[in-house]
Short mmCIF file of C-alpha atoms in Angstrom, two decimals:
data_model
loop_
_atom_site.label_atom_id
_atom_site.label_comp_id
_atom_site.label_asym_id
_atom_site.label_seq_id
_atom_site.Cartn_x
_atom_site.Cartn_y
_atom_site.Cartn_z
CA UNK A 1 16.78 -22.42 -2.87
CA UNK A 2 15.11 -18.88 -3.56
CA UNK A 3 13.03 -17.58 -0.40
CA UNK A 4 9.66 -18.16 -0.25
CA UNK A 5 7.70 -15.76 -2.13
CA UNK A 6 4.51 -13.44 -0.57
CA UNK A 7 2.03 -10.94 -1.30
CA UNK A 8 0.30 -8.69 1.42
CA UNK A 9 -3.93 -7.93 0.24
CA UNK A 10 -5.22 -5.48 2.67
CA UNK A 11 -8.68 -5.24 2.96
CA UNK A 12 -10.22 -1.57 3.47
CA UNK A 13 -11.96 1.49 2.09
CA UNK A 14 -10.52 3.25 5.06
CA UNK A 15 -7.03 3.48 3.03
CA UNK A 16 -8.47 3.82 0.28
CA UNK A 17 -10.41 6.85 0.85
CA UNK A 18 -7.07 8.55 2.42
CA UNK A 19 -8.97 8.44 6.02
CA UNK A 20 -6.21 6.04 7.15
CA UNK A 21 -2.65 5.68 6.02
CA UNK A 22 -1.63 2.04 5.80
CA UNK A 23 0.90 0.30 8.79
CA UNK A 24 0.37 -3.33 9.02
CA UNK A 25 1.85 -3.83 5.72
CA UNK A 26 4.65 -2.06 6.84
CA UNK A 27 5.17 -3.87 9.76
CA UNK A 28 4.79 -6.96 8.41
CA UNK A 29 6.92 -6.23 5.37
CA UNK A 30 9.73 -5.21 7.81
CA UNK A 31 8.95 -8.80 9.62
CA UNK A 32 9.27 -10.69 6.36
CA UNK A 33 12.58 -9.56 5.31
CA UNK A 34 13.33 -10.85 8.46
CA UNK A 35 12.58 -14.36 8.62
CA UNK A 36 13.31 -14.96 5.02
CA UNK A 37 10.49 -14.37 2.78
CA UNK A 38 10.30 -12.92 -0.68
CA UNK A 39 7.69 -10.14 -0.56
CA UNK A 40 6.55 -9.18 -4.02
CA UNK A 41 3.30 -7.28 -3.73
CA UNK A 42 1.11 -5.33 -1.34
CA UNK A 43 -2.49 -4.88 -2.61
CA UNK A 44 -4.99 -2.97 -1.02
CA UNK A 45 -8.61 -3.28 -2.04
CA UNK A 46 -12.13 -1.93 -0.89
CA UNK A 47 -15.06 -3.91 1.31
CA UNK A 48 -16.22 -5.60 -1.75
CA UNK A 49 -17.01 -9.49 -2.19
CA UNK A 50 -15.78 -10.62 -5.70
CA UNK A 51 -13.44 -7.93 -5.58
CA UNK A 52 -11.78 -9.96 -2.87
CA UNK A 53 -12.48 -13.09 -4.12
CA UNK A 54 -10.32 -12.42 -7.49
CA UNK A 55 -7.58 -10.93 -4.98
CA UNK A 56 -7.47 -14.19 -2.98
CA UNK A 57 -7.60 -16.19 -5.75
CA UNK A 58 -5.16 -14.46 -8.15
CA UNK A 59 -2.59 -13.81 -5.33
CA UNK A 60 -2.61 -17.29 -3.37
CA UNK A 61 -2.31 -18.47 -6.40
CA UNK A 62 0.95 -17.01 -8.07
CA UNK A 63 2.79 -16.32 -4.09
CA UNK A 64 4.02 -19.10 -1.86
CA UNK A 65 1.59 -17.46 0.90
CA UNK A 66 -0.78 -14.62 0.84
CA UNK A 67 -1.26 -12.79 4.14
CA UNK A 68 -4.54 -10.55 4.38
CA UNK A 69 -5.43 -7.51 6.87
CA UNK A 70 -8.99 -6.39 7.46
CA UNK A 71 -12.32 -7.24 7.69
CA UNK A 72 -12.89 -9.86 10.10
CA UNK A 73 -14.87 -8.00 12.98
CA UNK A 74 -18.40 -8.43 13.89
CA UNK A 75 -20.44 -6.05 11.49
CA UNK A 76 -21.86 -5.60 8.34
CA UNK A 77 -18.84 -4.38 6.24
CA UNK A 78 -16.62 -7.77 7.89
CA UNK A 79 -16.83 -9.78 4.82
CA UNK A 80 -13.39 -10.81 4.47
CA UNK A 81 -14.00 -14.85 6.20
CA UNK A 82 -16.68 -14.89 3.71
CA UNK A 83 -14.45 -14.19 0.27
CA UNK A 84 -11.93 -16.16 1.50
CA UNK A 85 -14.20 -19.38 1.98
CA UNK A 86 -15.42 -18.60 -1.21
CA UNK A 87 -12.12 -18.09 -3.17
CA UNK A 88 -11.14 -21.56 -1.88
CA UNK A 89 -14.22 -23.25 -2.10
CA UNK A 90 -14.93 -23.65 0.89
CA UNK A 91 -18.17 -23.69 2.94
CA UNK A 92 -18.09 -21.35 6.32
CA UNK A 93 -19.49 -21.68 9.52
CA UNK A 94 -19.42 -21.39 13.22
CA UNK A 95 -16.92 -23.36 14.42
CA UNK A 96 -16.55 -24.29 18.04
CA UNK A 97 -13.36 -24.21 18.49
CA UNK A 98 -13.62 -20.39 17.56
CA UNK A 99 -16.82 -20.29 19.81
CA UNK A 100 -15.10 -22.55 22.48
CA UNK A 101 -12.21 -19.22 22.77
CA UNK A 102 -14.59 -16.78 21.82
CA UNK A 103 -16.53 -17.65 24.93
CA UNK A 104 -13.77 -18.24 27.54
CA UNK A 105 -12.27 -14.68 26.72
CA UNK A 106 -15.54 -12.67 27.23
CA UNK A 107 -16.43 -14.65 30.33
CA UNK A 108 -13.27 -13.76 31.75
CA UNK A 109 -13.66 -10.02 31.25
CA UNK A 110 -17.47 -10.36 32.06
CA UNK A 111 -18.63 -9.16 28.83
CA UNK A 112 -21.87 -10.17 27.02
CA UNK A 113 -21.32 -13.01 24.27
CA UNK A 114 -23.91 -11.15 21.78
CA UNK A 115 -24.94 -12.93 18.24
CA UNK A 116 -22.57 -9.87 16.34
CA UNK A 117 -19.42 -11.24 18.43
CA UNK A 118 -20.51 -15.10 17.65
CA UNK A 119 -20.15 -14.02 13.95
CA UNK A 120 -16.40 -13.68 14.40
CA UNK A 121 -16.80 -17.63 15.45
CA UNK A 122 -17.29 -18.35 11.66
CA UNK A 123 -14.37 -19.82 10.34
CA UNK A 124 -14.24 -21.73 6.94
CA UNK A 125 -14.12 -25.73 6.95
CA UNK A 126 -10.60 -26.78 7.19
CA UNK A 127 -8.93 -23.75 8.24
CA UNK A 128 -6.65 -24.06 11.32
CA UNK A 129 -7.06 -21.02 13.65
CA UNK A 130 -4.46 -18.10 14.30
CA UNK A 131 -4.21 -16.84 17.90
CA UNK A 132 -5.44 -13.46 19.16
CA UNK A 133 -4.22 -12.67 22.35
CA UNK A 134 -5.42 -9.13 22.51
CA UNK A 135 -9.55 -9.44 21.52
CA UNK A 136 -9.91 -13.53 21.44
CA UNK A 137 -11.41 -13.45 17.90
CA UNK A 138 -9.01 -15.93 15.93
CA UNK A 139 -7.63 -15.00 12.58
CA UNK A 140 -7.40 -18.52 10.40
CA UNK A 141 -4.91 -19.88 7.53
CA UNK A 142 -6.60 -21.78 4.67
CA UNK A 143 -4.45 -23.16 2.67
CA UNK A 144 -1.51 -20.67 1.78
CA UNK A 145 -3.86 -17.56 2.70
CA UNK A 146 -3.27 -16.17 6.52
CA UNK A 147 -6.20 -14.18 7.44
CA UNK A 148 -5.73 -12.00 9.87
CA UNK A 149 -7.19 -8.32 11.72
CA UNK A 150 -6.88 -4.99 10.43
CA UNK A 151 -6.77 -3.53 13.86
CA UNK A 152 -2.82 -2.54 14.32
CA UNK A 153 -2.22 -4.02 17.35
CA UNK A 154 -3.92 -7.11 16.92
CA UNK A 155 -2.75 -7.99 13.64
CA UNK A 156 0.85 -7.00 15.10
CA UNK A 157 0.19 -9.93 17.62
CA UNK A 158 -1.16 -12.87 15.00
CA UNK A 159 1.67 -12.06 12.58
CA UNK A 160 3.92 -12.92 16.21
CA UNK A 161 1.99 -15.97 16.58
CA UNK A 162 1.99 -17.01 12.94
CA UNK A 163 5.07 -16.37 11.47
CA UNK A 164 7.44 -18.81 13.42
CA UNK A 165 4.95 -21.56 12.05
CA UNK A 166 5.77 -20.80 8.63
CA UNK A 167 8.57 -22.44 6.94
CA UNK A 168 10.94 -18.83 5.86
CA UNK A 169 14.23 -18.66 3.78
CA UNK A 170 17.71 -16.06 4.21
CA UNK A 171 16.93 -13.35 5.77
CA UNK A 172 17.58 -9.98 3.06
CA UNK A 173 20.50 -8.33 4.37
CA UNK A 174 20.96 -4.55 4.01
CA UNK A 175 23.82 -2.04 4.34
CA UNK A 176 23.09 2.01 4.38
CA UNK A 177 25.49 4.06 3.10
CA UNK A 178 24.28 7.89 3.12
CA UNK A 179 25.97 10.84 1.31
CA UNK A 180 25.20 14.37 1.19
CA UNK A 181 25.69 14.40 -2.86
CA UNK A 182 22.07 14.13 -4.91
CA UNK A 183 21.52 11.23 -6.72
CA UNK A 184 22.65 12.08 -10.32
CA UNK A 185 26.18 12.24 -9.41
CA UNK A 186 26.85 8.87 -8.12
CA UNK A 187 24.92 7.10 -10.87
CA UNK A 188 27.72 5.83 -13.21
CA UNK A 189 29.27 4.42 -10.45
CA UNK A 190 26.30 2.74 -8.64
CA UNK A 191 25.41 1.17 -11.92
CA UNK A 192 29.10 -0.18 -12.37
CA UNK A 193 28.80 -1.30 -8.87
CA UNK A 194 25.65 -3.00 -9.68
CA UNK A 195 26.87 -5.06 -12.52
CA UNK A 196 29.91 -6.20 -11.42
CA UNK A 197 28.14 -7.63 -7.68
CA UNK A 198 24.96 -9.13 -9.65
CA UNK A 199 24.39 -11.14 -6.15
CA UNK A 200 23.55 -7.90 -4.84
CA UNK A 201 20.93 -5.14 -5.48
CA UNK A 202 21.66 -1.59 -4.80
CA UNK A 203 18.50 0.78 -4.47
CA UNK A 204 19.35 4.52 -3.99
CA UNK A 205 16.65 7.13 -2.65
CA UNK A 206 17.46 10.26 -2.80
CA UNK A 207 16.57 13.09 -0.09
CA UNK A 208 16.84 16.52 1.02
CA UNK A 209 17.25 18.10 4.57
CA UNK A 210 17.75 21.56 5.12
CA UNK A 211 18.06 22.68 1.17
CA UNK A 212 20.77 20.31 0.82
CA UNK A 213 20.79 17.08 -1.77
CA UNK A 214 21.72 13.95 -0.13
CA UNK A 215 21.50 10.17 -1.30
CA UNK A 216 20.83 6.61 0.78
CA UNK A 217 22.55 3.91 -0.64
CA UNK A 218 21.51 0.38 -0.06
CA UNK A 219 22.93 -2.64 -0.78
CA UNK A 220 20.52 -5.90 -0.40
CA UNK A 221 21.45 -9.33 -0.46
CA UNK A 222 20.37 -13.11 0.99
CA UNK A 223 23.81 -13.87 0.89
CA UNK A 224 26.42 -12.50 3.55
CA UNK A 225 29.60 -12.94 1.89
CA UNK A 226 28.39 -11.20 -1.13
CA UNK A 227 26.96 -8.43 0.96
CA UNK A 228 30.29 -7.68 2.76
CA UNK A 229 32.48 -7.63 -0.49
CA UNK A 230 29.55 -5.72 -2.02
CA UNK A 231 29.56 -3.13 0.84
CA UNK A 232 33.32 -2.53 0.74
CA UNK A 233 33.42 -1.82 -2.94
CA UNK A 234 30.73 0.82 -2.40
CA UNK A 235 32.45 2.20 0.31
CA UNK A 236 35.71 2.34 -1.63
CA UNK A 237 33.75 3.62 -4.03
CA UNK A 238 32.25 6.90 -2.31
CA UNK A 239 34.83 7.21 0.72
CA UNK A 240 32.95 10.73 1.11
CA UNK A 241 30.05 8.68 2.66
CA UNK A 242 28.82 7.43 6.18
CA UNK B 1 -22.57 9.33 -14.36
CA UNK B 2 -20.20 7.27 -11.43
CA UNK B 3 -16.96 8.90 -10.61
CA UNK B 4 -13.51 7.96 -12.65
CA UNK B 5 -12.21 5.20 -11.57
CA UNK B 6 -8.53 4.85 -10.45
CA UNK B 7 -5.30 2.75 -9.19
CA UNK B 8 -2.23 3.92 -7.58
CA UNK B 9 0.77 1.83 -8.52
CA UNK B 10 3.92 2.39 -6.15
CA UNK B 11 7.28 0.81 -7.65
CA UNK B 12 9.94 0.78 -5.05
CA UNK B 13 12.02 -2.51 -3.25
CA UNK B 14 12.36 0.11 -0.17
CA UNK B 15 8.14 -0.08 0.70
CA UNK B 16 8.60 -4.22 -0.25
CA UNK B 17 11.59 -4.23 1.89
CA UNK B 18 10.12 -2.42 5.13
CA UNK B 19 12.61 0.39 4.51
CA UNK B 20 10.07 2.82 3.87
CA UNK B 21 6.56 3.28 5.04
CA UNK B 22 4.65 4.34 1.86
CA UNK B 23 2.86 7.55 1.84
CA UNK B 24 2.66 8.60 -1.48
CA UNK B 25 -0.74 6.72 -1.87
CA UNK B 26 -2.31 7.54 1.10
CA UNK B 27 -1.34 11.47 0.21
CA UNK B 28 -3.59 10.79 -3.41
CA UNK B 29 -5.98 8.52 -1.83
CA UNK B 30 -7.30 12.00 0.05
CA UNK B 31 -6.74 14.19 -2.95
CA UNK B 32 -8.92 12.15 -4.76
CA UNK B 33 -11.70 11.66 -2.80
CA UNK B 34 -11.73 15.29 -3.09
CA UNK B 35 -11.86 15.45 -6.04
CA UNK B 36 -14.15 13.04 -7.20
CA UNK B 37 -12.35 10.43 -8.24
CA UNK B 38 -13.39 6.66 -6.91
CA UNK B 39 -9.82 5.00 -6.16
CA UNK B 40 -10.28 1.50 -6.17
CA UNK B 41 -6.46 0.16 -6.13
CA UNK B 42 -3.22 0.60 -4.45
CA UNK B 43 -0.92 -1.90 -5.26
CA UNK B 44 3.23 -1.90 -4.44
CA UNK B 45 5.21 -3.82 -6.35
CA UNK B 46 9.05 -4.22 -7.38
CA UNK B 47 11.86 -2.50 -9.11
CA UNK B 48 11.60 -5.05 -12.22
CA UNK B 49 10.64 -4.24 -16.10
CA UNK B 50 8.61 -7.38 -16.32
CA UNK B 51 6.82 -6.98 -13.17
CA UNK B 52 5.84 -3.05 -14.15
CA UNK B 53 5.00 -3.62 -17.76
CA UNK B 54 2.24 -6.15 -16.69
CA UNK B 55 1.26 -4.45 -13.96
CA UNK B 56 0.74 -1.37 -16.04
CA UNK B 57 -0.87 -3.18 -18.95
CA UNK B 58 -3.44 -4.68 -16.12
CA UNK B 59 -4.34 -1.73 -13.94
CA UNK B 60 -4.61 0.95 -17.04
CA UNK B 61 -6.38 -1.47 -19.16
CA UNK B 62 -8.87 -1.52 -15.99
CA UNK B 63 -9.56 1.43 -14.59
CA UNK B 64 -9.74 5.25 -15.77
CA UNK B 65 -6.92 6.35 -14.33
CA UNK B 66 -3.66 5.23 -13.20
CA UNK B 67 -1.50 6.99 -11.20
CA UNK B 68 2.70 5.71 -10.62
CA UNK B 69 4.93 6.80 -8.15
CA UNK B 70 8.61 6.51 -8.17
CA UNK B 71 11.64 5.17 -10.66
CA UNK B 72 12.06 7.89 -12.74
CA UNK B 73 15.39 9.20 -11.16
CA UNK B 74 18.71 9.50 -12.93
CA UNK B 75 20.26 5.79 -11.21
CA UNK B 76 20.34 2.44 -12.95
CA UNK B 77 17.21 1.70 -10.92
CA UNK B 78 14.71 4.12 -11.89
CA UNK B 79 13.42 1.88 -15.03
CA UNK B 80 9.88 3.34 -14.49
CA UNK B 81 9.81 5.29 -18.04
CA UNK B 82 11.28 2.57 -19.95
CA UNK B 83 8.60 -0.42 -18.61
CA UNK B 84 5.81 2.53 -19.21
CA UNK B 85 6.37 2.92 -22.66
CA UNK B 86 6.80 -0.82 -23.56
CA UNK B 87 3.71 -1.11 -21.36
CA UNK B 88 1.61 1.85 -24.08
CA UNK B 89 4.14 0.23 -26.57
CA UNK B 90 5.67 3.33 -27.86
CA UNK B 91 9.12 4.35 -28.29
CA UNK B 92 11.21 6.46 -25.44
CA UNK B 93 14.24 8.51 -26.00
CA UNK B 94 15.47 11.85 -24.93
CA UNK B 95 12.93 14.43 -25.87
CA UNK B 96 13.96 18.16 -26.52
CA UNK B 97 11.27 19.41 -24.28
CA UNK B 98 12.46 17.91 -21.33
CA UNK B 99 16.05 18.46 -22.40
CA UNK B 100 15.63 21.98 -22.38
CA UNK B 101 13.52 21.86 -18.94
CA UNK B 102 16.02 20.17 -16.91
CA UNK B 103 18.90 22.41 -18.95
CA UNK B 104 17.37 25.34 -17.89
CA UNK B 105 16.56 24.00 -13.88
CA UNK B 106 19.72 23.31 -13.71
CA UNK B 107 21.65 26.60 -15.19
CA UNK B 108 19.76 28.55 -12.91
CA UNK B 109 21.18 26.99 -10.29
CA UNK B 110 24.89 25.99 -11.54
CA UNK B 111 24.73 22.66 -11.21
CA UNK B 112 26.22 20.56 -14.26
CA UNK B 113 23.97 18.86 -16.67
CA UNK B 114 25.51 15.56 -16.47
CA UNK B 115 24.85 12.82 -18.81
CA UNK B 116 23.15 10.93 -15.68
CA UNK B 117 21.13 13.77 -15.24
CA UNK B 118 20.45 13.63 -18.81
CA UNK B 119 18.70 10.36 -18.39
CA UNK B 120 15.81 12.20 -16.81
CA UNK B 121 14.91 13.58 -20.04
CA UNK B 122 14.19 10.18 -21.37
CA UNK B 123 9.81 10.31 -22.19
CA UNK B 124 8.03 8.06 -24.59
CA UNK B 125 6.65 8.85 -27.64
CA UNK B 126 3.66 10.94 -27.55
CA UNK B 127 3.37 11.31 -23.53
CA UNK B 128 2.38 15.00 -22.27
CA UNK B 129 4.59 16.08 -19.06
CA UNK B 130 4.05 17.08 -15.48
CA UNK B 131 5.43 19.57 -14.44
CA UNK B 132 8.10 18.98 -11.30
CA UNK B 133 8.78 23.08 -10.02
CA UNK B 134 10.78 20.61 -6.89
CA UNK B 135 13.67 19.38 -9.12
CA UNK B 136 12.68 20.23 -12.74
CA UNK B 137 13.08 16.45 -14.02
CA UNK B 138 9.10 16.30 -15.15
CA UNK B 139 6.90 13.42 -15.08
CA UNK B 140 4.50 12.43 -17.70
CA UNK B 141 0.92 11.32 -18.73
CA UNK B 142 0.54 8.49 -21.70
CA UNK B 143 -2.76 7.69 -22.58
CA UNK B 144 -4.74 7.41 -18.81
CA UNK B 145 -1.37 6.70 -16.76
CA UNK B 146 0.35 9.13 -15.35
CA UNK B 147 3.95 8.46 -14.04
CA UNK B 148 5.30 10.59 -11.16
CA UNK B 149 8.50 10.75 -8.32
CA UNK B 150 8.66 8.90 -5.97
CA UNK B 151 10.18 11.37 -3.19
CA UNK B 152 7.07 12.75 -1.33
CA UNK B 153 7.39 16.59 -2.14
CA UNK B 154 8.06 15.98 -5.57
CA UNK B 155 5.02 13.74 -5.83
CA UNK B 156 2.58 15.95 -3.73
CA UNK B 157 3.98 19.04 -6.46
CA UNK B 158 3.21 16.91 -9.63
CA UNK B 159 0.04 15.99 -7.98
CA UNK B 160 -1.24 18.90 -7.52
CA UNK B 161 -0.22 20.35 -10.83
CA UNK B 162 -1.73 17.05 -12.67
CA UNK B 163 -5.24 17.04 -11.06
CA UNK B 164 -6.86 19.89 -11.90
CA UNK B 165 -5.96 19.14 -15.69
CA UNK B 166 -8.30 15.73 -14.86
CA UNK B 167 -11.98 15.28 -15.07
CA UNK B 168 -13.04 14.66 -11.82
CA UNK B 169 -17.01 14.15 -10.80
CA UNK B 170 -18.39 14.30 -7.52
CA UNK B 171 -16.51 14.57 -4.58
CA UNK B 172 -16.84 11.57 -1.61
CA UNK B 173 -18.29 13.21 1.39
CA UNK B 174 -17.89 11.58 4.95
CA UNK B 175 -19.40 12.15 8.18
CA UNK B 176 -17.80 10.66 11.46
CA UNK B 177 -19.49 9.77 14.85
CA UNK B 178 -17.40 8.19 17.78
CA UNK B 179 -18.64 6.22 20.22
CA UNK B 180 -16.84 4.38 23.28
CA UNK B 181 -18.20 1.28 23.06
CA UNK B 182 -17.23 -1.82 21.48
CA UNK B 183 -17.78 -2.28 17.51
CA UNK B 184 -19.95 -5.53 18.28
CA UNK B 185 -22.55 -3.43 20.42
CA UNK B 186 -23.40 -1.44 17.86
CA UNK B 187 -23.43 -4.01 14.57
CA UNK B 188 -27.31 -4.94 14.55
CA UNK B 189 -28.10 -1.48 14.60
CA UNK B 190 -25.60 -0.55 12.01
CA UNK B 191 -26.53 -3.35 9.66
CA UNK B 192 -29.98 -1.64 9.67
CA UNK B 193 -29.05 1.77 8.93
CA UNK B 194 -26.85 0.70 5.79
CA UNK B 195 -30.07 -1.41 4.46
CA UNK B 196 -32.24 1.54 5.05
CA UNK B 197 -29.42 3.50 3.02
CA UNK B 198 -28.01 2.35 -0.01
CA UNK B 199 -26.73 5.57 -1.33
CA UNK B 200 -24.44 5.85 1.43
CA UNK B 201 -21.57 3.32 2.68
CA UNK B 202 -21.15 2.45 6.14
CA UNK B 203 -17.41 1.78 7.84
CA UNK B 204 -16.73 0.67 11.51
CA UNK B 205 -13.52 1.03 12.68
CA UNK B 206 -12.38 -0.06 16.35
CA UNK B 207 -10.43 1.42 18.31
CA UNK B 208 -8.97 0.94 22.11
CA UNK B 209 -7.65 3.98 23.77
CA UNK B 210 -6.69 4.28 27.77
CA UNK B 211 -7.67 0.68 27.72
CA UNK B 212 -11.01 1.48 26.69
CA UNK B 213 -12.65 -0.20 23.49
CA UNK B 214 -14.20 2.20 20.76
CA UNK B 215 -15.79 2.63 17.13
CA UNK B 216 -15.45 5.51 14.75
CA UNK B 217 -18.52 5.00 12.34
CA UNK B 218 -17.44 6.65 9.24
CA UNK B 219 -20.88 7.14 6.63
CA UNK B 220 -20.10 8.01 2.84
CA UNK B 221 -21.36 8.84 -0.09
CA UNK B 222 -21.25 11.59 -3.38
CA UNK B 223 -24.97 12.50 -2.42
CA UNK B 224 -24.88 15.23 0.05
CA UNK B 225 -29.26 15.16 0.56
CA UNK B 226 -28.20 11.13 1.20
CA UNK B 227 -25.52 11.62 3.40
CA UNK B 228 -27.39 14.11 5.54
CA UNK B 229 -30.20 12.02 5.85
CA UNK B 230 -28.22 8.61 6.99
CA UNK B 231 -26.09 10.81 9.47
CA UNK B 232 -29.29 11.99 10.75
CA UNK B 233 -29.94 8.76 11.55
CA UNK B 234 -27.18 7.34 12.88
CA UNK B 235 -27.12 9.81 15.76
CA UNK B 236 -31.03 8.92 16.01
CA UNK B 237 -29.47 5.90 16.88
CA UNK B 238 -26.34 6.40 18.58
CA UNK B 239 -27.52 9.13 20.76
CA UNK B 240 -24.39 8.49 23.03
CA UNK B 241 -21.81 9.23 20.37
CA UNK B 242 -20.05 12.68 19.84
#
């Protein structure tokens, strides 16, 4: 059975003005190779409502799950719960479960529970909640949509929390196999290589450190066996390389 | 008039894999904020014809510009060119101009013009080309897309070459103010300040350092009179912030 396949919609003019440089879709890219999902696409779209509600839509729709990043603080530009209730036709609300943890994590730290922090109580109907052990405000999954925060640290911790709940696949394999030759001259060969292990896809990215032309090899596969014999033949291959 | 609008399309298994963190994007996200251009996509997807041929279709058919990064190497893998031109559907096949480019790149530096290398000269129909002074093998512009490396100094050189030949229009400014308090204290207050200004756009972004919680407000906008005026105001109203 093929892995389960995802796309990653992050939610933020922040990237897309340049101000920040994207991570969580990194880090949760690296996560889903390792539990077995398929990741196809990473999106990244501005603060807008039906922009986001054609994301949500389109990409829950053709992806086994859709994971989002962004946009579920307390102000003005949070609209992300909001589009997402929306995309699945949901209504959205305060929902006291969300209030209920809301309200037992500022107590504990004595801080005010304002009306700006109830807003990250409001959940859509139907969702079940995702756990934020770093701020208290819950991230949600509707559907196959996981909604989580753009802050790094606390969308690190809900993609923890959520991803051994999630049913995943093989995890992708990969070998590295670096040479200081550029690119061009190992091409016949990599593409013989590639047809005759079609189990197996080989990526090469080619680099250069001080002046000189070298080449990363990479063989990728769900399946070990095929990997290994794979791996050998490419090291027979290009015995110059490491 | 509004600004062009653009995506960024990114073709590469290694950023879907969590081999690479992407950068390319977030390197033209800034250049084009400078340069007036309103980027309104980044999307990553996979080393497959299919996959790039719609995806190409889509985002050119939407948007003023689109801008590709990577697959346009010499390896069995860089299939960028081909999916372009079936994407614009034109022809592609070696074209004397780039023949002679990389032919002369690489005699001044004795290096053999292999037939793999050869590939590189492979440009649809009726494209213009970008000019790569990193590795000679030039990129190219078909109709509004305009396809590019994918190894970061190679990009950054065709970037730079590329945008000045584009009409830009008015350049995003952005003011910062950084407070260290929590992004809920401040919400009601910011709400107001982005009613009270609809020329500019408002971003909170959180932010814990030393344990302590904190908000960068980020205002924006292409009207410099408007952006002075709601900066104004938000230290009017965050006194406290720096």
């Amino acid at each position: 059975m093929p892995n389960p396949t995802c796309a990653i919609l992050i939610i933020g003019d922040e990237i897309l003005t340049g101000r920040t440089r994207e991570g969580n879709a990194h880090h949760l890219a690296g996560e889903l190779v390792k539990a077995g999902f398929d990741l196809r696409q990473i999106r990244v779209i501005s603060d807008d409502h039906p922009t986001i509600v054609a994301a949500v839509r389109e990409l829950s729709g053709t992806h086994d799950h859709l994971f989002t990043s962004g946009g579920i603080g307390p102000t003005h530009d949070d609209i992300t719960a909001d589009a997402v209730a929306e995309a699945f036709g949901r209504s959205i609300g305060i929902r006291d479960d969300a209030r209920a943890i809301l309200a037992a994590h500022y107590a504990a730290r004595g801080v005010e529970f304002t009306e700006a922090r109830l807003r990250m109580a409001r959940i859509p109907e139907g969702a079940s909640l995702i756990d934020n052990p770093v701020s208290g405000a819950p991230g949600f999954s509707i559907g196959n949509c996981h909604v989580m925060a753009g802050v790094p640290n606390i969308f690190q911790a809900m993609v923890a929390g959520l991803l051994p709940r999630l049913a995943g696949g093989q995890p992708l394999l990969s070998r590295n196999w670096q040479m200081m030759v550029a690119e061009a001259a190992i091409a016949d060969a990599l593409r013989d290589l590639a047809a005759a292990h079609p189990a197996v896809s080989f990526g090469s990215y080619p680099f250069v450190t001080e002046g000189q032309y070298g080449t990363n090899l990479v063989a990728r596969s769900t399946e070990p066996a095929a990997l290994d014999a794979a791996f050998a033949a490419l090291q027979d291959a290009f015995p110059e390389g490491r």
